[in-house]
C-alpha cells in the first residue's frame, strides 16, 4: 500500500511510545481516602472494599507512613462514627475533641508535609444517613444545614486540616465556609469542592464502610441527576465564584465527559473521585480472575487523567503508586 500516514510508526518501540505519550500518571496525582475509627490497634477490613480497612488512629498512622513511602502526598479522612453518637442534628460533627479532629491533629503532627483533606457533610454523623438536616416531611433543609457545615469546617481548620472538602451539595455552602474561615483567621485553608457530585449507586460500599446506609429516601434532591452535564458546569461556576480552590467530579470513570467539560470551562484544578463502587468492581472482577485488576486499575486512572483530572481520589492509591513506580504501565 502507498500510505502517507502510518500512525503505527509512532508506536513501534517503547522509546518512541514514551516520547509521544500524551498523559502521565504520577504518585503525586493520587489522594488516598482513609476510614478512621475509635479504639486502639484496630484494622478492620471492609467487606465490599477488599484491602481497605477501618483503622484506629494508631493503625492509621502506620498506613499513612506506608503510603508516604510509596510517594502519596495527600490523604482524605472519613470518620466511622458509632451509631450511639449519631443523631438527627449530627451534633458529634461539632465536637472539637471528636474522632476526626483527633485524627487530623495526630496525623498532622507526625506528617507535617502531608496534605490533609476532610469531608464536610453530615452523613457520617446523622442517624438517617443524609448529608443534611431533615425536616418533618423528610425534606433536606439547605440553609440550616449550611450553618452546621460552617461550624464543621471551622473545627477541622482549628485541628489543622489543609483542605476542607464540602461533599454535601447544599447550595451556597462554599461561599459560607469561605467567609467563615477567613473571618476566623483560616484564610490559608483551601476548599476542595465536590462540585459535580452525582446521585450515584456507585457509593454503596462507602456507605457500608461508614454504617451510613440511608434509612429512607435517596439523595436526589441534593446530589445531581446522572443525566445532566450542563448542570455540572453551573455547579462548578457557582463554586468557583464562591471561592473554591479545586473543583471535583464524582464518580470518575462513568463521568469522564463531565470531567472534560469542566476542565474546558474553568482554569481551576479539577479533581475526580474514583469512588468505592468503581474500586469494588475492579477488585471483584480481579478476584474472580476475569480481568487483570492491576492493569485495569492503572488504565482507569489514566483514562480519568486523560479526560482532564489533575488529581484523583482512589482507594488504590498506594497500590497504584507502587505500580507506576515500577513501570507497570509501560
Ligand atoms: C459523603 C460522601 C460520600 C462519598 C464521599 N463523601 C457518599 C454519599 O454522598 O453518599 C462517597 C465516596 C465513595 O463512594 O467512595 N457525602
mmCIF file of C-alpha atoms and ligand atoms in Angstrom:
data_model
loop_
_atom_site.group_PDB
_atom_site.id
_atom_site.type_symbol
_atom_site.label_atom_id
_atom_site.label_comp_id
_atom_site.label_asym_id
_atom_site.label_seq_id
_atom_site.Cartn_x
_atom_site.Cartn_y
_atom_site.Cartn_z
ATOM 1 C CA UNK A 1 0.000 0.000 0.000
ATOM 2 C CA UNK A 2 1.117 3.540 -0.663
ATOM 3 C CA UNK A 3 0.325 5.376 2.542
ATOM 4 C CA UNK A 4 1.489 8.854 3.518
ATOM 5 C CA UNK A 5 0.378 8.389 7.110
ATOM 6 C CA UNK A 6 1.287 5.262 9.023
ATOM 7 C CA UNK A 7 0.374 6.056 12.651
ATOM 8 C CA UNK A 8 1.970 2.780 13.724
ATOM 9 C CA UNK A 9 5.420 4.383 13.197
ATOM 10 C CA UNK A 10 4.836 6.273 16.450
ATOM 11 C CA UNK A 11 4.128 3.032 18.267
ATOM 12 C CA UNK A 12 6.982 0.905 17.044
ATOM 13 C CA UNK A 13 9.168 0.850 20.163
ATOM 14 C CA UNK A 14 8.885 1.530 23.846
ATOM 15 C CA UNK A 15 11.182 4.545 23.475
ATOM 16 C CA UNK A 16 9.046 6.109 20.744
ATOM 17 C CA UNK A 17 5.800 5.295 22.535
ATOM 18 C CA UNK A 18 7.048 7.134 25.593
ATOM 19 C CA UNK A 19 8.177 10.148 23.539
ATOM 20 C CA UNK A 20 4.707 10.572 22.091
ATOM 21 C CA UNK A 21 2.824 9.722 25.290
ATOM 22 C CA UNK A 22 0.323 12.491 25.997
ATOM 23 C CA UNK A 23 -0.685 11.772 29.586
ATOM 24 C CA UNK A 24 1.328 10.510 32.514
ATOM 25 C CA UNK A 25 0.296 9.259 35.905
ATOM 26 C CA UNK A 26 2.412 10.069 38.908
ATOM 27 C CA UNK A 27 2.045 9.011 42.562
ATOM 28 C CA UNK A 28 1.652 12.694 43.481
ATOM 29 C CA UNK A 29 -1.568 12.818 41.408
ATOM 30 C CA UNK A 30 -3.247 10.469 43.871
ATOM 31 C CA UNK A 31 -5.251 11.169 47.015
ATOM 32 C CA UNK A 32 -5.737 8.270 49.414
ATOM 33 C CA UNK A 33 -9.113 8.110 51.245
ATOM 34 C CA UNK A 34 -8.839 6.598 54.742
ATOM 35 C CA UNK A 35 -11.518 5.444 57.183
ATOM 36 C CA UNK A 36 -10.762 6.253 60.810
ATOM 37 C CA UNK A 37 -12.482 4.552 63.722
ATOM 38 C CA UNK A 38 -12.177 4.740 67.519
ATOM 39 C CA UNK A 39 -10.171 2.344 69.715
ATOM 40 C CA UNK A 40 -6.598 1.090 69.541
ATOM 41 C CA UNK A 41 -4.947 -1.479 67.290
ATOM 42 C CA UNK A 42 -7.964 -1.744 65.010
ATOM 43 C CA UNK A 43 -7.595 -2.721 61.362
ATOM 44 C CA UNK A 44 -10.974 -3.982 60.312
ATOM 45 C CA UNK A 45 -11.320 -4.868 56.620
ATOM 46 C CA UNK A 46 -14.392 -3.542 54.804
ATOM 47 C CA UNK A 47 -16.106 -6.478 53.113
ATOM 48 C CA UNK A 48 -17.030 -4.697 49.886
ATOM 49 C CA UNK A 49 -13.672 -2.866 49.686
ATOM 50 C CA UNK A 50 -11.021 -5.600 49.768
ATOM 51 C CA UNK A 51 -7.696 -4.263 51.059
ATOM 52 C CA UNK A 52 -9.332 -1.207 52.663
ATOM 53 C CA UNK A 53 -9.699 -1.010 56.440
ATOM 54 C CA UNK A 54 -11.428 0.951 59.163
ATOM 55 C CA UNK A 55 -8.436 1.910 61.268
ATOM 56 C CA UNK A 56 -7.937 3.322 64.722
ATOM 57 C CA UNK A 57 -5.636 6.338 64.788
ATOM 58 C CA UNK A 58 -2.523 4.301 65.742
ATOM 59 C CA UNK A 59 -3.084 1.889 62.816
ATOM 60 C CA UNK A 60 -3.873 4.815 60.547
ATOM 61 C CA UNK A 61 -0.506 6.421 61.301
ATOM 62 C CA UNK A 62 1.213 3.213 60.129
ATOM 63 C CA UNK A 63 -0.901 3.136 56.981
ATOM 64 C CA UNK A 64 -0.095 6.780 56.226
ATOM 65 C CA UNK A 65 3.586 6.006 56.708
ATOM 66 C CA UNK A 66 3.320 3.167 54.192
ATOM 67 C CA UNK A 67 1.520 5.438 51.706
ATOM 68 C CA UNK A 68 4.058 8.244 52.088
ATOM 69 C CA UNK A 69 6.862 5.709 51.470
ATOM 70 C CA UNK A 70 5.448 4.959 48.008
ATOM 71 C CA UNK A 71 5.004 8.630 47.116
ATOM 72 C CA UNK A 72 1.479 9.549 48.241
ATOM 73 C CA UNK A 73 1.327 13.189 49.314
ATOM 74 C CA UNK A 74 -2.352 13.662 50.124
ATOM 75 C CA UNK A 75 -4.913 11.715 52.150
ATOM 76 C CA UNK A 76 -8.625 12.272 52.781
ATOM 77 C CA UNK A 77 -10.097 11.269 56.137
ATOM 78 C CA UNK A 78 -13.554 9.800 56.737
ATOM 79 C CA UNK A 79 -14.676 9.106 60.318
ATOM 80 C CA UNK A 80 -16.648 5.996 61.261
ATOM 81 C CA UNK A 81 -18.976 7.235 63.985
ATOM 82 C CA UNK A 82 -20.625 4.630 66.269
ATOM 83 C CA UNK A 83 -24.409 4.644 65.939
ATOM 84 C CA UNK A 84 -24.909 5.749 69.567
ATOM 85 C CA UNK A 85 -23.155 9.026 68.707
ATOM 86 C CA UNK A 86 -25.298 9.677 65.619
ATOM 87 C CA UNK A 87 -28.388 11.837 65.922
ATOM 88 C CA UNK A 88 -30.812 13.932 63.883
ATOM 89 C CA UNK A 89 -28.677 17.079 64.262
ATOM 90 C CA UNK A 90 -25.282 15.454 63.534
ATOM 91 C CA UNK A 91 -24.141 17.006 66.840
ATOM 92 C CA UNK A 92 -20.954 14.953 67.036
ATOM 93 C CA UNK A 93 -19.555 16.685 63.942
ATOM 94 C CA UNK A 94 -19.114 19.853 66.008
ATOM 95 C CA UNK A 95 -17.212 18.150 68.852
ATOM 96 C CA UNK A 96 -13.716 19.704 68.844
ATOM 97 C CA UNK A 97 -12.340 16.533 70.518
ATOM 98 C CA UNK A 98 -14.230 14.252 68.131
ATOM 99 C CA UNK A 99 -12.575 11.324 66.325
ATOM 100 C CA UNK A 100 -11.904 13.167 63.064
ATOM 101 C CA UNK A 101 -10.379 16.164 64.801
ATOM 102 C CA UNK A 102 -8.098 13.912 66.903
ATOM 103 C CA UNK A 103 -7.024 12.061 63.754
ATOM 104 C CA UNK A 104 -6.252 15.346 61.993
ATOM 105 C CA UNK A 105 -4.099 16.527 64.921
ATOM 106 C CA UNK A 106 -2.145 13.286 65.214
ATOM 107 C CA UNK A 107 -1.518 12.844 61.510
ATOM 108 C CA UNK A 108 -0.518 16.477 61.093
ATOM 109 C CA UNK A 109 1.936 16.179 63.960
ATOM 110 C CA UNK A 110 3.522 13.017 62.569
ATOM 111 C CA UNK A 111 3.417 14.077 58.898
ATOM 112 C CA UNK A 112 3.548 17.875 58.717
ATOM 113 C CA UNK A 113 4.211 17.899 54.957
ATOM 114 C CA UNK A 114 1.282 15.680 54.026
ATOM 115 C CA UNK A 115 -1.798 17.376 52.529
ATOM 116 C CA UNK A 116 -4.719 16.501 54.802
ATOM 117 C CA UNK A 117 -8.244 16.677 53.410
ATOM 118 C CA UNK A 118 -11.547 16.010 55.206
ATOM 119 C CA UNK A 119 -15.158 15.885 54.055
ATOM 120 C CA UNK A 120 -17.622 18.488 55.200
ATOM 121 C CA UNK A 121 -21.027 16.767 55.144
ATOM 122 C CA UNK A 122 -23.299 15.439 57.827
ATOM 123 C CA UNK A 123 -23.812 11.848 56.650
ATOM 124 C CA UNK A 124 -21.215 10.135 58.905
ATOM 125 C CA UNK A 125 -22.947 11.788 61.882
ATOM 126 C CA UNK A 126 -26.688 11.641 61.161
ATOM 127 C CA UNK A 127 -28.847 8.769 62.360
ATOM 128 C CA UNK A 128 -30.707 8.766 58.999
ATOM 129 C CA UNK A 129 -27.581 8.882 56.809
ATOM 130 C CA UNK A 130 -28.467 12.055 54.908
ATOM 131 C CA UNK A 131 -25.874 14.759 54.257
ATOM 132 C CA UNK A 132 -28.126 17.435 55.692
ATOM 133 C CA UNK A 133 -30.778 18.067 58.317
ATOM 134 C CA UNK A 134 -34.159 16.513 57.599
ATOM 135 C CA UNK A 135 -37.396 18.409 58.175
ATOM 136 C CA UNK A 136 -40.694 16.916 59.354
ATOM 137 C CA UNK A 137 -41.686 15.828 55.848
ATOM 138 C CA UNK A 138 -38.377 14.166 55.012
ATOM 139 C CA UNK A 139 -37.076 17.142 53.014
ATOM 140 C CA UNK A 140 -33.455 18.223 53.349
ATOM 141 C CA UNK A 141 -33.053 21.683 54.876
ATOM 142 C CA UNK A 142 -30.498 23.707 52.942
ATOM 143 C CA UNK A 143 -29.687 26.871 54.872
ATOM 144 C CA UNK A 144 -29.915 25.269 58.326
ATOM 145 C CA UNK A 145 -27.528 22.542 57.126
ATOM 146 C CA UNK A 146 -25.064 25.119 55.802
ATOM 147 C CA UNK A 147 -24.847 26.665 59.278
ATOM 148 C CA UNK A 148 -23.687 23.326 60.678
ATOM 149 C CA UNK A 149 -21.302 22.716 57.774
ATOM 150 C CA UNK A 150 -19.665 26.053 58.532
ATOM 151 C CA UNK A 151 -19.110 25.003 62.172
ATOM 152 C CA UNK A 152 -17.764 21.669 60.991
ATOM 153 C CA UNK A 153 -15.267 23.356 58.646
ATOM 154 C CA UNK A 154 -14.125 25.689 61.435
ATOM 155 C CA UNK A 155 -13.343 22.918 63.910
ATOM 156 C CA UNK A 156 -11.493 20.971 61.202
ATOM 157 C CA UNK A 157 -9.486 24.118 60.492
ATOM 158 C CA UNK A 158 -8.702 24.515 64.191
ATOM 159 C CA UNK A 159 -7.479 20.911 64.248
ATOM 160 C CA UNK A 160 -5.074 21.665 61.390
ATOM 161 C CA UNK A 161 -6.755 20.489 58.185
ATOM 162 C CA UNK A 162 -5.182 21.705 54.919
ATOM 163 C CA UNK A 163 -8.299 21.419 52.760
ATOM 164 C CA UNK A 164 -11.946 21.113 53.678
ATOM 165 C CA UNK A 165 -13.981 19.205 51.125
ATOM 166 C CA UNK A 166 -17.695 20.015 51.225
ATOM 167 C CA UNK A 167 -19.358 16.896 49.822
ATOM 168 C CA UNK A 168 -22.926 17.684 50.845
ATOM 169 C CA UNK A 169 -24.214 19.508 47.722
ATOM 170 C CA UNK A 170 -26.131 22.153 49.693
ATOM 171 C CA UNK A 171 -26.482 25.450 47.836
ATOM 172 C CA UNK A 172 -24.219 28.282 48.969
ATOM 173 C CA UNK A 173 -22.034 26.203 51.244
ATOM 174 C CA UNK A 174 -18.726 27.041 49.596
ATOM 175 C CA UNK A 175 -19.269 30.787 49.985
ATOM 176 C CA UNK A 176 -20.461 30.446 53.574
ATOM 177 C CA UNK A 177 -17.492 28.259 54.512
ATOM 178 C CA UNK A 178 -15.016 30.599 52.759
ATOM 179 C CA UNK A 179 -16.345 33.650 54.598
ATOM 180 C CA UNK A 180 -16.336 31.908 57.973
ATOM 181 C CA UNK A 181 -12.827 30.508 57.519
ATOM 182 C CA UNK A 182 -11.484 33.906 56.505
ATOM 183 C CA UNK A 183 -13.149 35.698 59.397
ATOM 184 C CA UNK A 184 -11.726 33.174 61.857
ATOM 185 C CA UNK A 185 -8.168 33.612 60.603
ATOM 186 C CA UNK A 186 -8.100 30.486 58.397
ATOM 187 C CA UNK A 187 -7.661 32.150 55.017
ATOM 188 C CA UNK A 188 -4.894 29.595 54.308
ATOM 189 C CA UNK A 189 -7.314 26.632 54.497
ATOM 190 C CA UNK A 190 -8.350 25.536 50.995
ATOM 191 C CA UNK A 191 -11.790 24.486 49.786
ATOM 192 C CA UNK A 192 -11.789 21.345 47.687
ATOM 193 C CA UNK A 193 -15.387 21.410 46.485
ATOM 194 C CA UNK A 194 -17.345 18.327 45.494
ATOM 195 C CA UNK A 195 -18.926 20.405 42.713
ATOM 196 C CA UNK A 196 -20.426 17.881 40.321
ATOM 197 C CA UNK A 197 -21.419 15.157 42.711
ATOM 198 C CA UNK A 198 -24.000 12.804 41.252
ATOM 199 C CA UNK A 199 -26.752 10.847 42.990
ATOM 200 C CA UNK A 200 -24.942 7.632 42.194
ATOM 201 C CA UNK A 201 -25.353 3.961 43.034
ATOM 202 C CA UNK A 202 -21.562 3.671 42.965
ATOM 203 C CA UNK A 203 -21.307 4.897 46.585
ATOM 204 C CA UNK A 204 -22.690 1.635 48.041
ATOM 205 C CA UNK A 205 -19.510 0.212 49.627
ATOM 206 C CA UNK A 206 -18.606 3.592 51.170
ATOM 207 C CA UNK A 207 -21.949 3.809 52.916
ATOM 208 C CA UNK A 208 -21.451 0.269 54.199
ATOM 209 C CA UNK A 209 -17.976 1.220 55.453
ATOM 210 C CA UNK A 210 -19.382 4.138 57.447
ATOM 211 C CA UNK A 211 -22.604 2.449 58.522
ATOM 212 C CA UNK A 212 -24.403 5.361 56.837
ATOM 213 C CA UNK A 213 -26.743 3.418 54.573
ATOM 214 C CA UNK A 214 -29.849 5.603 54.116
ATOM 215 C CA UNK A 215 -32.726 4.719 56.415
ATOM 216 C CA UNK A 216 -35.181 6.052 53.853
ATOM 217 C CA UNK A 217 -35.416 8.032 50.650
ATOM 218 C CA UNK A 218 -32.498 8.901 48.408
ATOM 219 C CA UNK A 219 -30.143 11.825 47.834
ATOM 220 C CA UNK A 220 -31.713 13.047 44.593
ATOM 221 C CA UNK A 221 -32.890 16.403 45.956
ATOM 222 C CA UNK A 222 -29.299 17.483 46.554
ATOM 223 C CA UNK A 223 -26.932 15.263 44.543
ATOM 224 C CA UNK A 224 -27.072 15.676 40.757
ATOM 225 C CA UNK A 225 -29.057 13.765 38.181
ATOM 226 C CA UNK A 226 -26.684 11.406 36.286
ATOM 227 C CA UNK A 227 -28.385 12.519 33.058
ATOM 228 C CA UNK A 228 -27.064 16.091 33.298
ATOM 229 C CA UNK A 229 -23.800 17.740 32.285
ATOM 230 C CA UNK A 230 -24.753 21.423 31.822
ATOM 231 C CA UNK A 231 -25.840 21.470 35.424
ATOM 232 C CA UNK A 232 -22.342 20.266 36.379
ATOM 233 C CA UNK A 233 -20.853 23.357 34.747
ATOM 234 C CA UNK A 234 -23.336 25.538 36.595
ATOM 235 C CA UNK A 235 -22.368 23.933 39.921
ATOM 236 C CA UNK A 236 -18.692 24.375 39.029
ATOM 237 C CA UNK A 237 -19.135 28.061 38.128
ATOM 238 C CA UNK A 238 -21.003 28.738 41.371
ATOM 239 C CA UNK A 239 -18.360 27.002 43.499
ATOM 240 C CA UNK A 240 -15.632 28.939 41.700
ATOM 241 C CA UNK A 241 -17.424 32.265 42.277
ATOM 242 C CA UNK A 242 -17.948 31.340 45.925
ATOM 243 C CA UNK A 243 -14.221 30.781 46.406
ATOM 244 C CA UNK A 244 -13.469 27.098 45.776
ATOM 245 C CA UNK A 245 -9.813 26.268 45.099
ATOM 246 C CA UNK A 246 -10.372 22.917 43.401
ATOM 247 C CA UNK A 247 -13.493 21.522 41.699
ATOM 248 C CA UNK A 248 -14.341 17.834 41.891
ATOM 249 C CA UNK A 249 -16.329 15.482 39.672
ATOM 250 C CA UNK A 250 -17.628 12.339 41.325
ATOM 251 C CA UNK A 251 -17.840 9.414 40.474
ATOM 252 C CA UNK A 252 -14.993 9.412 37.956
ATOM 253 C CA UNK A 253 -14.983 6.754 35.244
ATOM 254 C CA UNK A 254 -18.731 6.893 34.437
ATOM 255 C CA UNK A 255 -18.489 10.718 34.198
ATOM 256 C CA UNK A 256 -15.396 11.289 32.027
ATOM 257 C CA UNK A 257 -17.355 13.633 29.737
ATOM 258 C CA UNK A 258 -18.186 15.826 32.718
ATOM 259 C CA UNK A 259 -14.522 15.941 33.755
ATOM 260 C CA UNK A 260 -13.531 17.066 30.255
ATOM 261 C CA UNK A 261 -16.238 19.697 30.018
ATOM 262 C CA UNK A 262 -15.467 21.154 33.409
ATOM 263 C CA UNK A 263 -11.748 21.113 32.541
ATOM 264 C CA UNK A 264 -12.513 23.254 29.494
ATOM 265 C CA UNK A 265 -14.827 25.583 31.427
ATOM 266 C CA UNK A 266 -12.509 26.701 34.228
ATOM 267 C CA UNK A 267 -8.874 27.432 34.959
ATOM 268 C CA UNK A 268 -9.176 25.895 38.433
ATOM 269 C CA UNK A 269 -7.610 22.491 39.096
ATOM 270 C CA UNK A 270 -10.013 19.583 38.600
ATOM 271 C CA UNK A 271 -10.128 16.514 40.766
ATOM 272 C CA UNK A 272 -12.033 13.285 40.249
ATOM 273 C CA UNK A 273 -13.112 10.673 42.793
ATOM 274 C CA UNK A 274 -12.797 7.048 41.767
ATOM 275 C CA UNK A 275 -15.469 6.032 44.242
ATOM 276 C CA UNK A 276 -15.976 2.924 46.313
ATOM 277 C CA UNK A 277 -18.181 1.136 43.761
ATOM 278 C CA UNK A 278 -15.643 1.711 40.993
ATOM 279 C CA UNK A 279 -12.880 0.250 43.185
ATOM 280 C CA UNK A 280 -15.119 -2.636 44.320
ATOM 281 C CA UNK A 281 -15.994 -3.633 40.746
ATOM 282 C CA UNK A 282 -12.342 -3.790 39.727
ATOM 283 C CA UNK A 283 -11.406 -5.791 42.822
ATOM 284 C CA UNK A 284 -14.318 -8.216 42.478
ATOM 285 C CA UNK A 285 -13.679 -9.000 38.816
ATOM 286 C CA UNK A 286 -9.988 -9.306 39.553
ATOM 287 C CA UNK A 287 -10.578 -11.728 42.443
ATOM 288 C CA UNK A 288 -12.672 -13.878 40.111
ATOM 289 C CA UNK A 289 -9.806 -13.921 37.642
ATOM 290 C CA UNK A 290 -11.967 -12.245 34.987
ATOM 291 C CA UNK A 291 -9.724 -9.216 34.484
ATOM 292 C CA UNK A 292 -6.161 -8.239 35.291
ATOM 293 C CA UNK A 293 -7.023 -5.980 38.234
ATOM 294 C CA UNK A 294 -3.742 -4.090 38.316
ATOM 295 C CA UNK A 295 -3.819 -3.243 34.626
ATOM 296 C CA UNK A 296 -7.495 -2.271 34.724
ATOM 297 C CA UNK A 297 -6.815 -0.062 37.730
ATOM 298 C CA UNK A 298 -3.987 1.793 36.000
ATOM 299 C CA UNK A 299 -5.911 2.073 32.741
ATOM 300 C CA UNK A 300 -8.896 3.546 34.605
ATOM 301 C CA UNK A 301 -6.739 6.091 36.421
ATOM 302 C CA UNK A 302 -5.007 7.019 33.160
ATOM 303 C CA UNK A 303 -8.394 7.499 31.475
ATOM 304 C CA UNK A 304 -9.544 9.770 34.294
ATOM 305 C CA UNK A 305 -6.377 11.842 33.985
ATOM 306 C CA UNK A 306 -6.592 11.929 30.182
ATOM 307 C CA UNK A 307 -10.157 13.223 30.464
ATOM 308 C CA UNK A 308 -8.793 16.258 32.324
ATOM 309 C CA UNK A 309 -8.436 15.468 36.022
ATOM 310 C CA UNK A 310 -5.339 16.907 37.678
ATOM 311 C CA UNK A 311 -5.706 14.657 40.717
ATOM 312 C CA UNK A 312 -7.638 11.514 41.604
ATOM 313 C CA UNK A 313 -9.051 10.177 44.853
ATOM 314 C CA UNK A 314 -8.616 6.409 44.783
ATOM 315 C CA UNK A 315 -8.743 3.670 47.423
ATOM 316 C CA UNK A 316 -5.971 2.009 45.435
ATOM 317 C CA UNK A 317 -3.602 4.980 45.788
ATOM 318 C CA UNK A 318 -0.633 3.159 47.410
ATOM 319 C CA UNK A 319 -1.015 0.153 45.103
ATOM 320 C CA UNK A 320 -1.242 2.377 42.037
ATOM 321 C CA UNK A 321 1.752 4.439 43.197
ATOM 322 C CA UNK A 322 3.822 1.277 43.529
ATOM 323 C CA UNK A 323 2.760 0.020 40.119
ATOM 324 C CA UNK A 324 3.504 3.377 38.492
ATOM 325 C CA UNK A 325 6.941 3.478 40.123
ATOM 326 C CA UNK A 326 7.931 0.002 38.923
ATOM 327 C CA UNK A 327 6.782 0.932 35.416
ATOM 328 C CA UNK A 328 3.786 -1.405 35.237
ATOM 329 C CA UNK A 329 2.135 0.981 32.782
ATOM 330 C CA UNK A 330 4.885 0.666 30.194
HETATM 331 C C1 LIG B 1 -20.472 11.958 51.825
HETATM 332 C C2 LIG B 1 -19.657 11.240 50.837
HETATM 333 C C3 LIG B 1 -19.989 10.115 50.062
HETATM 334 C C4 LIG B 1 -18.817 9.749 49.405
HETATM 335 C C5 LIG B 1 -17.821 10.658 49.771
HETATM 336 N N1 LIG B 1 -18.358 11.579 50.651
HETATM 337 C C6 LIG B 1 -21.230 9.300 49.959
HETATM 338 C C7 LIG B 1 -22.510 9.908 49.618
HETATM 339 O O1 LIG B 1 -22.598 11.072 49.265
HETATM 340 O O2 LIG B 1 -23.491 9.209 49.764
HETATM 341 C C8 LIG B 1 -18.693 8.561 48.515
HETATM 342 C C9 LIG B 1 -17.333 8.018 48.385
HETATM 343 C C10 LIG B 1 -17.260 6.669 47.769
HETATM 344 O O3 LIG B 1 -18.264 6.032 47.389
HETATM 345 O O4 LIG B 1 -16.124 6.200 47.652
HETATM 346 N N2 LIG B 1 -21.318 12.919 51.388
#
